[in-house]
Amino acid sequence: MAGSRREEKKVCRMVESKNDDLSRAKCGKARVRRVSPPHTLKRHRSQVEIMRGQYFVLLRHARPRMFALSTSTKPACHRPCPPRQLSTNGAGKNTPPPPVEPPPPQKPLPDASVVEPAPGSAFYYKAVAVVLGLGTGYAIANYTDQGLGFIWPNPKREATARGYTTDASVTNWSATHAVEPKRYYEPSSVEELEALVRDAHAKGQRIRPVGTALSPNGIGMDEEGMVCLNHLDKIIQVDAEAQTVTVQAGARVSQVLEALGRHGLTLQNFSSIQEQQLGGWTQVAAHGTGASLPTVEEQIVRMKVVTPASGVMELSETRDSELFRLAKVGLGALGVVSELTLKCVAQHELLEHTYVVNSLRELKRDHHRLLQSYRHVRYMWLPHTESVVVVVSNPYEEGKTALPLSSHRPPVPVDAKLATLRALLLSHPSSRLSPAEISSLGFTELRDALLGMDPLDWRWVARVNGAEARFWEQSQGYRRGPSTEILGFDCGGQQWVLEVAFPIGPLPALESVDTGKGGRRRWFSLGQEKRRMPEAATPDLDFVDRLRRLIREKNLPAPCPIEQRWTASSTAPMSPAYSSDRNAVFSWVGVIMYLPPGQEPERREEIGTAFREYVEAMEPLCEEFEAFPHWAKIEVPEEAGRRERLKARLAKRYPVPAFNYVRKGFDPKGVLGNKTVDVLFADGEGQ
């Protein structure tokens, strides 16, 4: 028996990155794919085994607490199990693979067994999410309304001859959107994808493209039918000389970065997390930060799109350039992106500086200098406080980049950084955590636990924000590392979120002149004329300052942070950062309300209602500053009046008639749409 167990363990092997992060586990060609942000999994070691013929994931913490989930009832074997795949023959018809002779029967484990940690325990706040891609199927383990739980398709289901499963369940990262599509496809080849899209068009059946389902608004979800490119994730070619990479659209950002790293290359910019599929990542105009760096779709130099009515379209700036620009941010509604070629940059390190500013006047004084002096700039405004956390970074070259003296100071010990947060949690009468358990929690886990005490009491939230401000004061300093590590950011746990983008105009060219009194005065250039920099020329800061005042006036339970980032303009007309002015700069502002673990369903609904009130209070400000939502974070209002106002605003900002015209040409039956797309771009003619 011991020998058998050893053989079984050899079947699945865990591949872990240097960050001790779960990245991929294999059994034959079956894969474990992560959907949780990297920061969540870094604190956990995971093990994948086959026992008694069951695939299951066992997530261990340092304490003897664990949970397990069964995801498949494949027969036990002592050799790599063949992947569950569909083959194609003839006119795109799918046939199941030949049956495998089953071994002697064994007592099965339950279809899904979960040992849940007690609510309020330290481990309760360390639950993680894992996605398993098994052949053409998948399973999702995630938080549920009552804390830790799972959503997955029936593990006993078999793919039908039609090439899809009929009992899938899909939820986004925050479990704020979930669907059970009637048909769920995971094609194993580009040819199969093309056949699926043709078949959907012929039958008039929905086949909405979805990536890793990370979008807060579930923009890739549809109840009728969905297609995911989990298995179309090849890195086709890295051209080190031309500094380009060609990939299948199902490849994750982290996979691409890993492949590029072997050639001394990387992407110029990326989001806070790196688990998005390239197709979805670019289709919604995701972004990082940097006033000279555009949104991510601008990295595309060539793309292939599988359309229902026009077949495969290959687009670039030299081949159907107008269609190319429109399709770069097509929201998955013009076609299923199957392949992308992206431009890259040389691999580099960044030197990051984090510090806290407690004066808006000081921030305004330095603001334009920061945006133009640093490649990456991010502000985190802490509501109900005067604090703003400034995070800036620039490329670092050994022996060439001068390090400030303050960078050599030893960092503040972790216990000192977290002391205020720990003390506040320990002082709350409803806290059931012991001092030892509290001491095991990291920063975001402490924030989750604190907000979970009373997430809708603005006075309590203000106290939590004050404790967080103290944490950041203790966290000021420098760090250096690869751009792939420095640009990542711990986004926290489940959450409601809205992010908007608005233009702030070209940045003035900054110069400085000697005042003759030992100081320097800041100026900006306007043609040949120099003028003193006016304090009011900071609409991006004015927006957030007014938002902070709105939060105070309405006593909104707004947690930290209000995150502010910047990008250059985009040439894609459907991008929130589109501008015909190549020098235009856009500011992105994100607001948030967390869904702490352990909240009852009714409480989660109350948090959702409070967040909608938060967003509604922001709407006049957004209209005044011409701020428009991120496509992956826009929520269609339930109230008819607000919904129509939003549609009218979108119609003024974007070329909706042109978008609908191309959409009708490529997808006349609307098989790639869903409720969100159909409502936002309804033209009165059925689409």
XYZ file of C-alpha atoms in Angstrom:
687
model
C 0.000 0.000 0.000
C 2.836 2.361 0.853
C 4.404 1.697 -2.528
C 1.107 2.387 -4.253
C 0.701 5.666 -2.420
C 4.205 6.689 -3.446
C 3.385 5.894 -7.056
C 0.131 7.849 -6.801
C 1.958 10.862 -5.464
C 4.386 10.682 -8.377
C 1.494 11.017 -10.799
C 0.796 14.603 -9.756
C 3.730 16.885 -9.144
C 3.589 20.351 -7.756
C 5.461 23.115 -9.511
C 6.031 26.064 -7.191
C 7.588 29.396 -8.018
C 10.325 31.069 -6.021
C 7.632 32.943 -4.114
C 6.352 29.644 -2.758
C 3.202 30.346 -4.731
C 0.907 27.715 -6.185
C 1.365 28.077 -9.903
C 0.542 24.794 -11.588
C 0.026 21.149 -10.766
C -0.163 18.454 -13.387
C -1.668 15.022 -13.737
C -1.078 13.930 -17.282
C -2.236 17.137 -18.966
C -4.720 18.155 -16.320
C -3.810 21.478 -14.765
C -4.472 23.362 -11.606
C -4.935 27.006 -12.478
C -5.002 29.747 -9.898
C -7.582 32.502 -9.952
C -6.772 34.138 -6.679
C -4.419 37.094 -6.736
C -0.821 36.000 -6.084
C -0.674 37.776 -2.731
C -3.390 35.492 -1.364
C -1.598 32.278 -2.191
C 1.889 33.361 -1.186
C 1.072 32.595 2.423
C 0.045 29.041 1.737
C 1.760 25.823 0.726
C -0.426 23.508 -1.267
C -0.286 19.854 -2.179
C -2.074 18.000 -4.934
C -2.529 14.226 -4.804
C -4.625 11.440 -6.240
C -6.105 9.270 -3.522
C -8.689 6.523 -3.954
C -9.278 7.586 -7.521
C -10.151 11.174 -6.586
C -8.465 14.383 -7.625
C -8.480 16.756 -4.714
C -6.674 19.801 -3.436
C -5.387 19.966 0.103
C -4.519 23.424 1.363
C -2.448 23.443 4.521
C -1.686 26.205 6.937
C 0.979 26.114 9.647
C -1.680 25.026 12.128
C -3.232 21.555 11.942
C -6.313 22.900 10.167
C -7.149 21.978 6.624
C -9.885 21.566 4.113
C -10.171 19.300 1.093
C -12.362 19.284 -1.950
C -13.016 16.455 -4.362
C -13.224 17.573 -7.956
C -13.421 14.440 -10.041
C -14.244 10.772 -9.781
C -11.711 9.413 -12.199
C -10.679 5.784 -11.745
C -7.656 5.119 -9.590
C -4.514 4.246 -11.499
C -0.794 3.910 -10.989
C 0.212 5.664 -14.189
C -0.455 9.157 -15.522
C -4.175 9.369 -16.224
C -5.071 10.327 -19.807
C -6.551 13.818 -19.991
C -10.249 14.155 -20.625
C -10.341 15.668 -24.084
C -12.623 15.946 -27.057
C -11.421 15.173 -30.542
C -12.871 16.565 -33.717
C -13.713 14.718 -36.889
C -15.602 15.536 -40.004
C -17.435 18.841 -39.958
C -16.360 19.925 -36.523
C -18.351 17.230 -34.699
C -16.920 16.191 -31.379
C -16.515 12.590 -30.294
C -15.399 11.411 -26.864
C -12.037 9.620 -26.540
C -11.989 5.814 -26.416
C -12.838 4.411 -22.987
C -10.071 3.414 -20.604
C -10.367 0.019 -18.968
C -11.234 0.724 -15.319
C -9.167 -0.781 -12.492
C -10.757 -2.768 -9.668
C -13.385 -0.643 -7.867
C -12.431 1.144 -4.670
C -14.501 2.829 -2.053
C -15.012 6.381 -3.327
C -14.661 9.545 -1.325
C -17.639 11.917 -1.222
C -18.022 14.054 -4.324
C -17.020 17.114 -2.357
C -15.799 17.048 1.199
C -14.946 20.206 3.055
C -13.655 20.643 6.575
C -14.423 24.263 7.345
C -12.415 26.219 9.899
C -14.456 27.796 12.637
C -15.780 31.274 11.805
C -13.598 33.918 13.395
C -10.506 31.713 13.625
C -7.245 32.941 12.156
C -7.335 30.314 9.437
C -10.818 31.495 8.544
C -9.261 34.692 7.225
C -6.676 32.780 5.211
C -9.029 30.863 2.899
C -7.937 30.930 -0.728
C -9.388 30.222 -4.149
C -8.117 27.623 -6.598
C -9.281 26.750 -10.074
C -8.704 23.299 -11.522
C -8.752 22.767 -15.264
C -9.409 19.073 -15.838
C -9.468 18.217 -19.523
C -12.402 20.123 -20.953
C -13.951 20.707 -17.550
C -13.107 22.896 -14.597
C -13.895 23.482 -10.963
C -13.845 26.622 -8.875
C -13.214 26.795 -5.155
C -13.945 30.177 -3.687
C -15.413 32.121 -0.812
C -19.193 31.899 -0.547
C -21.721 34.058 1.238
C -20.931 32.361 4.519
C -17.180 32.409 4.296
C -15.228 29.523 2.878
C -16.952 27.379 0.301
C -16.899 26.164 -3.238
C -18.662 26.461 -6.530
C -17.964 23.813 -9.133
C -19.641 21.717 -11.792
C -20.883 18.232 -10.982
C -17.617 16.236 -10.731
C -19.303 13.184 -12.237
C -20.411 14.900 -15.405
C -18.960 13.803 -18.735
C -18.467 16.086 -21.713
C -21.141 15.416 -24.275
C -20.575 14.657 -27.928
C -21.572 18.268 -28.591
C -18.354 19.403 -26.925
C -19.698 21.210 -23.890
C -20.805 20.597 -20.333
C -24.338 21.414 -19.226
C -23.901 21.713 -15.466
C -21.086 24.220 -15.010
C -21.113 26.974 -12.392
C -18.930 30.047 -12.743
C -18.319 32.754 -10.155
C -16.034 35.758 -10.215
C -13.285 36.303 -7.645
C -15.440 38.253 -5.222
C -18.474 35.958 -5.595
C -20.549 39.001 -6.516
C -21.576 37.493 -9.853
C -22.265 33.848 -10.663
C -23.977 31.961 -13.471
C -24.784 28.381 -14.408
C -24.592 28.477 -18.203
C -26.599 25.951 -20.172
C -23.542 25.306 -22.332
C -19.924 25.758 -21.279
C -17.109 25.104 -23.754
C -13.353 24.775 -23.329
C -11.992 24.072 -26.819
C -8.702 22.196 -26.980
C -7.572 23.672 -30.307
C -8.027 26.770 -32.430
C -9.814 24.651 -35.017
C -12.288 23.502 -32.382
C -12.838 27.110 -31.291
C -13.540 28.171 -34.863
C -15.994 25.286 -35.290
C -17.758 26.210 -32.036
C -18.207 29.824 -33.106
C -19.487 28.792 -36.539
C -21.909 26.332 -34.978
C -23.168 28.907 -32.451
C -23.775 31.380 -35.277
C -25.627 28.798 -37.356
C -27.890 27.881 -34.438
C -28.189 31.386 -33.010
C -26.920 30.166 -29.622
C -25.013 32.336 -27.162
C -21.310 31.600 -26.708
C -19.998 34.480 -24.578
C -16.165 34.492 -24.238
C -14.821 34.454 -20.670
C -11.278 34.414 -19.301
C -10.373 33.688 -15.696
C -13.617 35.324 -14.512
C -11.735 37.850 -12.401
C -13.728 40.873 -13.603
C -15.609 42.442 -10.684
C -18.719 42.930 -12.837
C -18.731 39.469 -14.439
C -18.584 40.983 -17.915
C -17.644 37.617 -19.429
C -20.616 35.715 -17.996
C -23.843 34.613 -19.653
C -26.552 32.175 -18.625
C -27.032 30.713 -22.105
C -23.532 29.769 -23.195
C -19.880 30.562 -22.548
C -16.520 29.654 -24.047
C -13.234 29.756 -22.138
C -9.776 29.448 -23.723
C -8.128 27.702 -20.768
C -6.480 25.190 -23.113
C -5.455 27.714 -25.749
C -2.593 29.112 -23.704
C 0.514 28.466 -25.806
C 3.408 30.882 -26.014
C 3.790 30.621 -29.781
C 6.914 32.698 -30.344
C 9.224 35.110 -28.560
C 11.176 37.310 -30.968
C 13.964 38.716 -28.817
C 15.388 40.836 -31.628
C 12.078 42.477 -32.532
C 11.011 42.476 -28.868
C 7.621 40.906 -29.523
C 5.779 37.867 -28.213
C 2.994 35.932 -29.942
C 0.626 33.988 -27.707
C -2.710 32.261 -27.752
C -5.308 34.436 -26.060
C -5.869 31.978 -23.200
C -2.321 32.445 -21.906
C -2.183 34.154 -18.528
C -0.180 37.323 -17.970
C 2.033 35.463 -15.488
C 2.792 32.769 -18.091
C 3.779 35.380 -20.642
C 6.002 37.204 -18.157
C 7.711 33.939 -17.239
C 8.351 33.080 -20.891
C 9.621 36.574 -21.669
C 11.953 36.497 -18.678
C 13.893 33.629 -20.246
C 14.679 35.967 -23.154
C 15.518 39.034 -21.078
C 12.196 40.698 -21.886
C 9.038 41.738 -20.069
C 5.809 43.653 -20.676
C 6.043 47.409 -20.284
C 3.165 47.543 -17.834
C 0.546 45.318 -16.256
C -2.167 45.300 -13.630
C -1.916 44.725 -9.891
C -2.467 40.997 -10.408
C -1.132 38.794 -13.201
C -3.663 35.980 -13.510
C -5.826 37.387 -16.288
C -5.955 35.687 -19.659
C -4.426 37.919 -22.321
C -7.635 37.984 -24.345
C -9.860 39.296 -21.571
C -7.101 41.485 -20.139
C -6.778 43.458 -23.355
C -10.453 43.388 -24.399
C -11.484 45.465 -21.356
C -8.542 47.928 -21.561
C -6.913 46.923 -18.293
C -4.074 49.108 -17.095
C -1.198 49.589 -14.725
C 0.121 53.004 -13.806
C 2.439 55.544 -15.381
C 1.622 58.834 -17.107
C 3.773 57.813 -20.088
C 2.393 54.256 -20.311
C -0.915 53.549 -22.078
C -3.552 50.970 -21.232
C -2.555 47.386 -22.028
C -4.318 47.037 -25.402
C -1.757 49.465 -26.823
C 0.856 46.714 -26.515
C -0.969 44.730 -29.236
C 0.672 44.880 -32.670
C -1.342 42.087 -34.303
C -4.375 40.015 -33.361
C -6.562 37.202 -34.662
C -10.276 37.331 -33.934
C -12.725 34.494 -34.581
C -15.992 36.101 -35.663
C -19.348 34.335 -36.060
C -20.206 35.677 -39.521
C -16.847 36.618 -41.060
C -14.608 33.819 -39.857
C -11.061 34.505 -38.684
C -9.941 38.118 -38.996
C -6.253 39.006 -38.778
C -5.875 42.654 -37.832
C -3.000 45.082 -37.333
C -2.091 48.720 -37.963
C -1.140 47.754 -41.516
C -4.129 45.482 -42.106
C -7.582 46.957 -41.520
C -6.211 49.528 -39.092
C -9.582 51.043 -38.151
C -11.065 47.642 -37.380
C -7.882 46.776 -35.504
C -8.188 49.780 -33.215
C -11.855 49.093 -32.569
C -11.313 45.368 -31.935
C -8.437 45.925 -29.487
C -11.085 46.852 -26.921
C -14.003 44.890 -28.321
C -15.406 43.687 -24.980
C -15.582 40.175 -26.447
C -18.565 41.323 -28.531
C -16.893 41.591 -31.947
C -15.281 38.171 -31.919
C -13.355 35.705 -29.778
C -9.717 36.794 -29.672
C -7.614 33.694 -30.378
C -4.100 35.049 -30.848
C -2.151 38.187 -29.953
C 1.257 39.605 -30.767
C 2.451 42.091 -28.158
C 5.388 44.440 -28.107
C 7.754 44.004 -25.167
C 10.539 45.866 -23.404
C 13.844 44.827 -21.897
C 13.625 43.115 -18.530
C 14.463 45.555 -15.754
C 14.477 46.175 -12.033
C 12.608 48.964 -10.298
C 13.517 51.020 -7.267
C 10.307 51.827 -5.409
C 9.807 54.544 -2.806
C 6.773 54.559 -0.501
C 6.011 57.520 1.746
C 3.042 59.263 3.372
C 1.880 62.829 2.729
C -0.485 64.480 5.210
C -0.964 67.783 3.403
C -2.924 68.243 0.190
C -0.980 71.421 -0.520
C 2.294 69.513 -0.309
C 0.940 66.835 -2.629
C -0.215 69.441 -5.161
C 3.172 71.130 -5.010
C 5.011 67.972 -6.047
C 2.328 66.272 -8.133
C 3.388 67.130 -11.694
C 7.032 66.542 -10.867
C 6.205 63.052 -9.619
C 4.165 62.174 -12.705
C 6.970 63.250 -15.025
C 9.969 62.127 -12.997
C 8.823 58.574 -12.271
C 7.761 55.835 -14.658
C 5.180 54.492 -12.203
C 3.142 56.572 -9.732
C 0.311 55.436 -7.495
C -1.538 57.248 -4.699
C -3.602 55.572 -2.001
C -5.897 58.064 -0.313
C -7.120 56.945 3.106
C -10.737 58.115 3.661
C -11.654 59.765 6.977
C -7.968 60.726 7.385
C -5.689 63.359 5.860
C -3.138 60.753 4.772
C -2.149 59.905 1.207
C 0.275 57.052 0.563
C 2.548 57.850 -2.385
C 4.233 54.957 -4.213
C 6.678 55.835 -7.005
C 9.235 53.758 -8.890
C 11.833 54.077 -11.622
C 14.109 51.627 -13.435
C 17.197 50.706 -11.443
C 20.600 49.981 -12.958
C 23.351 48.546 -10.793
C 26.186 51.033 -10.467
C 24.288 53.765 -12.330
C 21.287 54.569 -10.146
C 22.115 56.708 -7.127
C 20.502 55.410 -3.955
C 19.324 57.987 -1.396
C 20.866 57.690 2.036
C 17.468 56.960 3.550
C 17.257 53.769 1.467
C 19.931 52.209 3.669
C 17.882 52.521 6.833
C 16.754 49.165 8.227
C 13.023 48.531 7.737
C 10.640 48.797 10.662
C 9.950 45.322 12.125
C 6.678 43.761 10.987
C 5.363 43.560 14.549
C 5.820 47.310 14.943
C 4.042 48.021 11.644
C 1.034 45.922 12.610
C 0.876 46.889 16.287
C -1.918 49.481 15.934
C -4.096 47.200 13.795
C -3.605 44.286 16.192
C -4.410 46.394 19.231
C -7.590 47.709 17.632
C -8.777 44.197 16.752
C -7.992 42.895 20.225
C -9.957 45.772 21.771
C -13.189 45.069 19.884
C -15.734 43.313 22.137
C -16.928 41.073 19.278
C -13.482 39.757 18.394
C -13.130 36.032 19.049
C -9.475 35.838 18.103
C -6.801 35.223 20.699
C -3.641 37.367 20.790
C -1.715 34.450 19.290
C -4.166 34.123 16.415
C -4.149 37.863 15.795
C -0.357 37.876 15.691
C -0.440 35.346 12.831
C -2.495 37.604 10.545
C -0.912 39.731 7.847
C -1.879 43.277 6.955
C -4.779 42.601 4.574
C -6.063 39.794 6.808
C -6.078 42.139 9.786
C -7.980 44.716 7.758
C -10.512 42.069 6.719
C -10.944 40.939 10.310
C -11.321 44.516 11.561
C -13.842 45.527 8.922
C -15.714 42.303 9.544
C -16.531 43.524 13.054
C -18.863 46.232 11.698
C -18.316 47.037 7.998
C -21.186 49.545 7.738
C -20.514 51.674 10.834
C -18.649 54.671 9.433
C -17.193 55.522 12.845
C -15.654 52.057 13.168
C -14.442 52.116 9.555
C -12.834 55.500 10.236
C -10.963 53.983 13.205
C -9.779 51.112 11.028
C -8.616 53.604 8.397
C -6.727 55.525 11.061
C -4.959 52.347 12.145
C -4.110 51.648 8.507
C -2.631 55.134 8.192
C -0.335 54.300 11.096
C 0.667 51.063 9.328
C 1.703 52.988 6.222
C 3.626 55.534 8.265
C 5.639 52.623 9.636
C 6.043 51.142 6.138
C 7.750 54.102 4.480
C 10.955 53.295 2.685
C 12.532 51.789 -0.402
C 12.565 48.392 -2.025
C 14.186 47.060 -5.174
C 13.296 44.135 -7.389
C 12.165 42.932 -10.821
C 9.322 44.953 -12.315
C 7.166 41.805 -12.259
C 7.340 41.843 -8.459
C 7.360 45.562 -7.720
C 4.300 46.386 -9.820
C 2.132 43.747 -8.149
C -0.159 44.992 -5.410
C -2.154 43.273 -2.684
C -5.729 44.126 -3.647
C -7.279 42.553 -0.552
C -10.067 39.999 -0.387
C -13.571 39.913 -1.812
C -14.883 43.349 -2.631
C -17.248 45.615 -4.476
C -15.253 48.033 -6.606
C -15.707 50.834 -9.105
C -12.931 52.500 -11.065
C -13.334 55.495 -13.347
C -11.007 57.218 -15.798
C -11.000 60.866 -16.819
C -8.680 63.116 -18.839
C -6.439 65.608 -17.113
C -4.925 67.057 -20.308
C -1.286 67.007 -21.382
C 1.129 67.514 -18.530
C 2.973 70.841 -18.590
C 6.695 70.649 -19.277
C 8.337 71.300 -15.944
C 11.442 73.357 -15.490
C 13.038 74.984 -12.467
C 14.968 78.201 -12.092
C 17.315 79.387 -9.395
C 15.662 82.040 -7.216
C 19.025 83.366 -6.093
C 18.078 82.694 -2.491
C 19.186 79.095 -2.229
C 15.882 77.744 -3.486
C 14.268 76.751 -6.762
C 10.926 77.795 -8.141
C 8.745 75.510 -10.283
C 7.487 76.660 -13.671
C 5.741 75.181 -16.637
C 6.372 75.994 -20.302
C 3.602 77.113 -22.628
C 5.120 77.604 -26.083
C 7.945 80.094 -25.659
C 6.327 81.672 -22.609
C 7.019 80.555 -19.046
C 4.361 80.903 -16.387
C 4.245 80.094 -12.709
C 2.569 76.706 -12.083
C -0.958 77.396 -10.819
C -2.080 75.362 -7.839
C -5.465 74.718 -9.476
C -3.967 72.802 -12.422
C -4.516 69.463 -10.708
C -8.011 68.246 -11.648
C -7.059 64.687 -10.744
C -6.257 65.680 -7.166
C -9.294 67.939 -6.997
C -11.519 64.995 -7.949
C -10.320 62.823 -5.079
C -10.242 65.693 -2.600
C -13.898 66.429 -3.345
C -14.675 62.724 -3.099
C -13.057 62.649 0.361
C -15.198 65.588 1.449
C -18.296 63.860 0.072
C -17.471 60.767 2.125
C -17.150 62.857 5.280
C -20.323 64.854 4.629
C -22.440 61.757 4.009
C -20.717 59.631 6.671
C -20.048 56.881 4.148
C -18.345 53.751 5.562
C -15.599 53.991 2.937
C -12.592 51.784 3.723
C -9.042 52.265 2.452
C -7.868 52.943 -0.091
C -9.156 55.258 -2.747
C -6.571 54.181 -5.299
C -5.394 56.642 -7.938
C -3.300 55.766 -10.972
C -2.457 57.322 -14.329
C -1.994 56.214 -17.932
C -1.190 57.743 -21.271
C -3.899 57.852 -23.919
C -4.992 54.947 -26.110
C -5.699 54.755 -29.843
C -8.533 52.255 -29.239
C -11.832 54.189 -29.560
C -13.577 51.952 -27.001
C -10.891 52.428 -24.353
C -11.813 54.712 -21.430
C -8.419 56.336 -22.066
C -9.008 57.014 -25.768
C -7.894 60.386 -27.063
C -6.807 61.753 -30.418
C -4.212 63.765 -28.493
C -1.220 61.464 -28.076
C 0.041 63.649 -25.206
C -3.148 63.326 -23.172
C -2.943 61.789 -19.711
C -5.770 60.034 -17.889
C -6.295 59.555 -14.177
C -7.928 56.380 -12.857
C -9.660 56.444 -9.460
C -10.946 53.319 -7.744
C -13.266 53.064 -4.736
C -13.973 49.914 -2.789
C -16.042 48.180 -0.134
C -14.806 44.848 1.141
C -16.872 41.740 1.780
C -15.038 40.393 4.830
C -15.108 36.625 5.418
C -17.804 35.361 7.752
C -20.565 37.776 6.770
C -24.046 36.297 6.569
C -25.785 36.555 3.166
C -28.032 39.325 4.463
C -24.985 41.286 5.624
C -23.246 40.856 2.281
C -26.360 42.202 0.584
C -26.361 45.195 2.932
C -22.735 45.897 2.017
C -23.675 45.707 -1.657
C -26.513 48.167 -1.096
C -24.196 50.541 0.791
C -21.681 50.385 -2.047
C -24.349 51.203 -4.614
C -25.263 54.255 -2.512
C -21.556 55.185 -2.444
C -21.398 54.947 -6.244
C -24.636 56.888 -6.696
C -23.258 59.691 -4.518
C -20.190 59.830 -6.814
C -22.168 60.108 -10.051
C -22.502 63.934 -10.164
C -18.758 64.204 -9.584
C -18.066 61.712 -12.378
C -20.312 63.629 -14.760
C -18.612 66.919 -13.925
C -15.108 65.514 -14.519
C -16.186 63.369 -17.502
C -15.118 60.215 -15.678
C -16.163 56.878 -17.185
C -16.052 53.413 -15.625
C -13.510 50.688 -16.329
C -15.230 48.110 -18.566
C -14.553 45.269 -16.116
C -15.963 47.289 -13.212
C -19.041 48.943 -14.662
C -22.285 47.732 -13.077
C -25.572 48.234 -14.925
C -27.864 50.209 -12.557
C -31.101 48.530 -11.548
C -33.049 51.807 -11.615
C -34.291 52.650 -15.108
C -33.495 56.353 -14.792
C -29.873 55.846 -13.777
C -29.473 53.126 -16.403
C -30.674 55.421 -19.195
C -28.405 58.245 -17.992
C -25.439 55.884 -18.049
C -26.270 54.703 -21.574
C -26.624 58.311 -22.740
C -23.237 59.199 -21.248
C -21.572 56.190 -22.885
C -23.100 57.141 -26.237
C -21.499 60.590 -25.966
C -18.084 59.224 -24.961
C -17.724 56.245 -27.303
C -18.445 55.629 -31.011
C -21.428 53.432 -30.180
C -22.976 53.564 -33.691
C -19.689 52.417 -35.252
C -19.259 49.730 -32.606
C -22.786 48.423 -33.193
C -22.322 48.560 -36.972
C -19.196 46.394 -36.812
C -20.792 44.153 -34.219
C -23.770 43.517 -36.482
C -21.440 42.735 -39.355
C -19.305 40.273 -37.402
C -22.043 38.921 -35.124
C -25.466 39.633 -36.664
C -27.260 37.230 -34.313
C -25.604 38.606 -31.171
C -24.269 35.220 -30.046
C -21.210 36.812 -28.369
C -23.178 39.234 -26.222
C -24.647 39.064 -22.754
C -27.015 41.183 -20.684
C -24.378 43.781 -19.805
C -23.230 44.338 -23.377
C -26.741 44.175 -24.819
C -28.137 46.719 -22.348
C -25.255 49.192 -22.610
C -25.174 49.121 -26.410
C -28.831 48.575 -27.274
C -29.682 50.458 -30.460
C -33.413 49.871 -30.566
C -33.108 47.205 -33.248
C -32.758 44.115 -31.129
C -29.065 44.523 -30.370
